[in-house]
mmCIF file of C-alpha atoms in Angstrom:
data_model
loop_
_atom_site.group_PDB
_atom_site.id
_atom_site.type_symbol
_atom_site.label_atom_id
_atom_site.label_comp_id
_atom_site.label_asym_id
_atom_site.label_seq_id
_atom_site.Cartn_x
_atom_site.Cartn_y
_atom_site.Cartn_z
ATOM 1 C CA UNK A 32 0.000 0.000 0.000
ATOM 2 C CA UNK A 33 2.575 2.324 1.150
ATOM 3 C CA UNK A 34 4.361 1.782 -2.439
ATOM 4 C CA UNK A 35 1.292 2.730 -4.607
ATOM 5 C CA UNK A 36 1.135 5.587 -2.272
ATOM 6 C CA UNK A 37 4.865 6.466 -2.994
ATOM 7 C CA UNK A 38 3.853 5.889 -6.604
ATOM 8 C CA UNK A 39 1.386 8.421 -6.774
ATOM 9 C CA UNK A 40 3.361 11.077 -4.785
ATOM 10 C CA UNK A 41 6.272 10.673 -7.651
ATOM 11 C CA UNK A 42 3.561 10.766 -10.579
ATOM 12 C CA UNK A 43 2.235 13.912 -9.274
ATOM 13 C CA UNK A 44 5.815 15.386 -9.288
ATOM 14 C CA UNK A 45 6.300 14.252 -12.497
ATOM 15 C CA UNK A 46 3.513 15.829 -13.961
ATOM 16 C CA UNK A 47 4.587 19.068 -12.189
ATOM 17 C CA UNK A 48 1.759 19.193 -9.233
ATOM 18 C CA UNK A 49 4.317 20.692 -6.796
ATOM 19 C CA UNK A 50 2.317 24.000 -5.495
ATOM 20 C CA UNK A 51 2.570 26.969 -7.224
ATOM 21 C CA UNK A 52 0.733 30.236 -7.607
ATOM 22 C CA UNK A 53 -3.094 29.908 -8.070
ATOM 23 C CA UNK A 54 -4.370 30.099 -11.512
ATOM 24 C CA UNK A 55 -5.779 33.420 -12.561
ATOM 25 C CA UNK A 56 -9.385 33.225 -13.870
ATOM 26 C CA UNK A 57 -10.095 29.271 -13.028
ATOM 27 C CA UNK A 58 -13.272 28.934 -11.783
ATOM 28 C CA UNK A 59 -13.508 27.910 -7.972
ATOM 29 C CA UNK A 60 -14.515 24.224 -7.190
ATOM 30 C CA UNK A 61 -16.384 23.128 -4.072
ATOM 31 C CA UNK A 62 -15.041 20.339 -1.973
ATOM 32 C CA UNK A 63 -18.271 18.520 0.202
ATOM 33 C CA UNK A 64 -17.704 16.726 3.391
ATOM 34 C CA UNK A 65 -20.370 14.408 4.510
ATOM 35 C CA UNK A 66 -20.136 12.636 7.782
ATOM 36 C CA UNK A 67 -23.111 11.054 10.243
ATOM 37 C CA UNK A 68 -26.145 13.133 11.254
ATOM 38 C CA UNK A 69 -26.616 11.091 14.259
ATOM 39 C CA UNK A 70 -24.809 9.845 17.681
ATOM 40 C CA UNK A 71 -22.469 6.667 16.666
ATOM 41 C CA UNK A 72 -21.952 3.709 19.619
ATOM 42 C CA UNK A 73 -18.468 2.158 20.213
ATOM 43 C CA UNK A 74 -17.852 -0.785 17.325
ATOM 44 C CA UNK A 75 -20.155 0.632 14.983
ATOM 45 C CA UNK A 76 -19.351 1.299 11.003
ATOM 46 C CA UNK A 77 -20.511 4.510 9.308
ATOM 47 C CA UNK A 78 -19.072 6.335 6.421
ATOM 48 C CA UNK A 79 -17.925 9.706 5.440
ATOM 49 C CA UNK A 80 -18.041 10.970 1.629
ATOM 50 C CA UNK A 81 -15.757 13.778 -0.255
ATOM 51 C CA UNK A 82 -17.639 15.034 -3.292
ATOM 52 C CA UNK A 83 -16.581 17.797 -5.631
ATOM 53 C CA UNK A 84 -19.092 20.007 -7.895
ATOM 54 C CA UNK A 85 -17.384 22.931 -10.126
ATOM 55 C CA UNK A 86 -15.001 21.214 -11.589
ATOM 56 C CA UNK A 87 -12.940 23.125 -13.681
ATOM 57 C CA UNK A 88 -11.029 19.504 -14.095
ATOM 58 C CA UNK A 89 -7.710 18.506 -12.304
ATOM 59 C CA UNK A 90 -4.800 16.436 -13.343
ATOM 60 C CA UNK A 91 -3.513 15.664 -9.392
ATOM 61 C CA UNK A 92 -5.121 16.033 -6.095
ATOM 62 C CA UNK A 93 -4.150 15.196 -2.846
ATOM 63 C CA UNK A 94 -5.482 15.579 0.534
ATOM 64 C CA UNK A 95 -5.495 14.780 4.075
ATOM 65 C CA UNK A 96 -9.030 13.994 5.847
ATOM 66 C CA UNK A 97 -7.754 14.596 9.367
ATOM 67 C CA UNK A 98 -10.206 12.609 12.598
ATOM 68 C CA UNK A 99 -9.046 11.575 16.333
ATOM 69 C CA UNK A 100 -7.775 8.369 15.867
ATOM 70 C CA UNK A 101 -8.336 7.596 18.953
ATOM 71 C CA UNK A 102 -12.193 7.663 18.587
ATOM 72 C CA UNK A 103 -12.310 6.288 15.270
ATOM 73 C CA UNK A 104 -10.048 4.216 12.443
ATOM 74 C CA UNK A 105 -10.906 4.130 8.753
ATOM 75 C CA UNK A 106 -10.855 0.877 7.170
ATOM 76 C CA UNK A 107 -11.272 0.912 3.755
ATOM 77 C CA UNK A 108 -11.535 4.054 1.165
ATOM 78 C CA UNK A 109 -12.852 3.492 -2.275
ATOM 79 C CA UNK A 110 -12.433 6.016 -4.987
ATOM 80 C CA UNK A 111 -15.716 7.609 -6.712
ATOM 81 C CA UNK A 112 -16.455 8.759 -10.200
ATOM 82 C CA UNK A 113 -14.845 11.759 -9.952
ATOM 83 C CA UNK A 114 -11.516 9.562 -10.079
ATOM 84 C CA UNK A 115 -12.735 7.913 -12.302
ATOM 85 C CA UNK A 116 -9.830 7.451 -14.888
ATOM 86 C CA UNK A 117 -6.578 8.413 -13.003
ATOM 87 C CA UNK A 118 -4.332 7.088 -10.894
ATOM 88 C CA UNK A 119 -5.708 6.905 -7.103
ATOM 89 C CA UNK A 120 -3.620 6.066 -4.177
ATOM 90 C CA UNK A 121 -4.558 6.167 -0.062
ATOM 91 C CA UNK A 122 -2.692 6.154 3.060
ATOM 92 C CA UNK A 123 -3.918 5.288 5.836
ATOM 93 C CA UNK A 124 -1.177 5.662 8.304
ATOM 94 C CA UNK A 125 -0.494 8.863 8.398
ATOM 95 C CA UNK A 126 -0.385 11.139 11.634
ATOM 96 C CA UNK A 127 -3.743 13.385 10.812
ATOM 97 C CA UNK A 128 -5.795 10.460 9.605
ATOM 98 C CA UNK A 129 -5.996 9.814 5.993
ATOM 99 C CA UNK A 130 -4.382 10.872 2.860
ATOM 100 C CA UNK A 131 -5.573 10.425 -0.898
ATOM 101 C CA UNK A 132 -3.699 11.033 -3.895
ATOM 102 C CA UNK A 133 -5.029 11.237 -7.727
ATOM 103 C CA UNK A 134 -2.955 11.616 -10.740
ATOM 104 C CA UNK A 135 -4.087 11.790 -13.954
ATOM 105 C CA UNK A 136 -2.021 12.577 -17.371
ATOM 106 C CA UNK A 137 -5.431 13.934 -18.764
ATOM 107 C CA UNK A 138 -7.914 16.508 -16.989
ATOM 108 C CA UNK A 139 -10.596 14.417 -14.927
ATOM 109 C CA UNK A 140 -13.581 16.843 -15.064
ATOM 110 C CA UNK A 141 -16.648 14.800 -13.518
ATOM 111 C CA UNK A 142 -18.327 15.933 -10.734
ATOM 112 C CA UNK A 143 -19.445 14.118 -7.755
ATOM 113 C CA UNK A 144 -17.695 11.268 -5.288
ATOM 114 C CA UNK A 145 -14.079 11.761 -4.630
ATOM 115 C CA UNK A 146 -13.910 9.339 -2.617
ATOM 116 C CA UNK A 147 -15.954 7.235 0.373
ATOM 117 C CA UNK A 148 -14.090 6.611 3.753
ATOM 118 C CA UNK A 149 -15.255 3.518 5.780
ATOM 119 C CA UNK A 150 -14.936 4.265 9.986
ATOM 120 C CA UNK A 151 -15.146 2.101 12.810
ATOM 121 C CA UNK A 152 -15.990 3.552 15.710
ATOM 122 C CA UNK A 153 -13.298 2.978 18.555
ATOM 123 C CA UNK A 154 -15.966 5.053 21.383
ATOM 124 C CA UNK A 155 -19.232 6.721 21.456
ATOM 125 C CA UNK A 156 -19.107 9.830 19.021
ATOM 126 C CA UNK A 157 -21.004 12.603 18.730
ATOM 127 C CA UNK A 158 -18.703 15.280 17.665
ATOM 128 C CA UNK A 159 -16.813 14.113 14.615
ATOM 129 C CA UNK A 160 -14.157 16.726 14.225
ATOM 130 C CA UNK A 161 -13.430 15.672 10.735
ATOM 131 C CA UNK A 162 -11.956 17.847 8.036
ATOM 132 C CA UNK A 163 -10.019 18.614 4.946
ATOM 133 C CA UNK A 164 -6.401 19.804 5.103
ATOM 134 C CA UNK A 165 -3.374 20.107 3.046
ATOM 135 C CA UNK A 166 -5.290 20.049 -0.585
ATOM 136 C CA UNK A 167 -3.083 20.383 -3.605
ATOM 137 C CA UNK A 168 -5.333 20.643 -6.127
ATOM 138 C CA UNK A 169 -3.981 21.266 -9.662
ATOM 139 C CA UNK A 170 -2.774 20.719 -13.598
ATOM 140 C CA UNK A 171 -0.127 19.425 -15.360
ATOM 141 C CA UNK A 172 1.160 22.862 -15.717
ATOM 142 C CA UNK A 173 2.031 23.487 -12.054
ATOM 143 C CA UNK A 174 -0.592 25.554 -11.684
ATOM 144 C CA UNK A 175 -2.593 25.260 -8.413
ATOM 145 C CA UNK A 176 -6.789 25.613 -9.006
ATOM 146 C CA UNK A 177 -9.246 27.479 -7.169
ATOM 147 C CA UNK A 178 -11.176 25.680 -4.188
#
């Protein structure tokens, strides 16, 4: 795992995805978290999603969705359409919580699902403190997009 991981890092360097200035005049996407409504109980599953609408279409993105791991662990993460078509990678043994990578030698330009995270719940949660952090999000130029 850790390998396609370091795979998808180098790709993304390769196309050029280290941050740079944003791009002047690209059209702002929206990043969506959606986590549970509702109270979860110690051993139970639930799932988080990352959706994207606005797309002005990306060639890499990476991202950290950052949790207390010690109320939670993710289990599994499986890429939506959005993805759809590049080269996805996730880690999920990193310090914050999770990190996802895509890489794509063409612009992906579909909105909806980025990805879906699956949790276990490690104690009873009511305040999910989950978030997005440490988005590169941007072409094959170098250039970083609008979010």
């Amino acid at each position: 795992m850790k390998r396609i991981f370091s795979m998808a890092l180098c790709a993304m360097l390769l196309l050029g995805l280290a941050p740079a200035a944003s791009a002047a005049g690209s059209s702002a996407a929206e990043f969506a978290l959606w986590r549970p409504g509702k109270t979860v109980q110690a051993g139970e599953t639930f799932e988080v999603y990352v959706d994207i609408k606005n797309n002005p279409g990306f060639t890499g993105l990476s991202f950290a969705l950052t949790f207390d791991k010690s109320k939670m662990e993710c289990t599994e993460v499986t890429f939506g359409e959005a993805t759809q078509g590049g080269l996805t990678a996730d880690n999920t043994s990193v310090a914050e919580g999770v990190r996802i990578a895509v890489a794509s030698s063409s612009s992906l330009k579909k909105n909806g699902r980025i990805a879906t995270f699956a949790f276990r719940a490690k104690t009873t949660i009511s305040e999910f403190g989950i978030g997005i952090g440490n988005v590169d999000f941007g072409v094959s130029s170098g250039e970083q997009l609008a979010y």
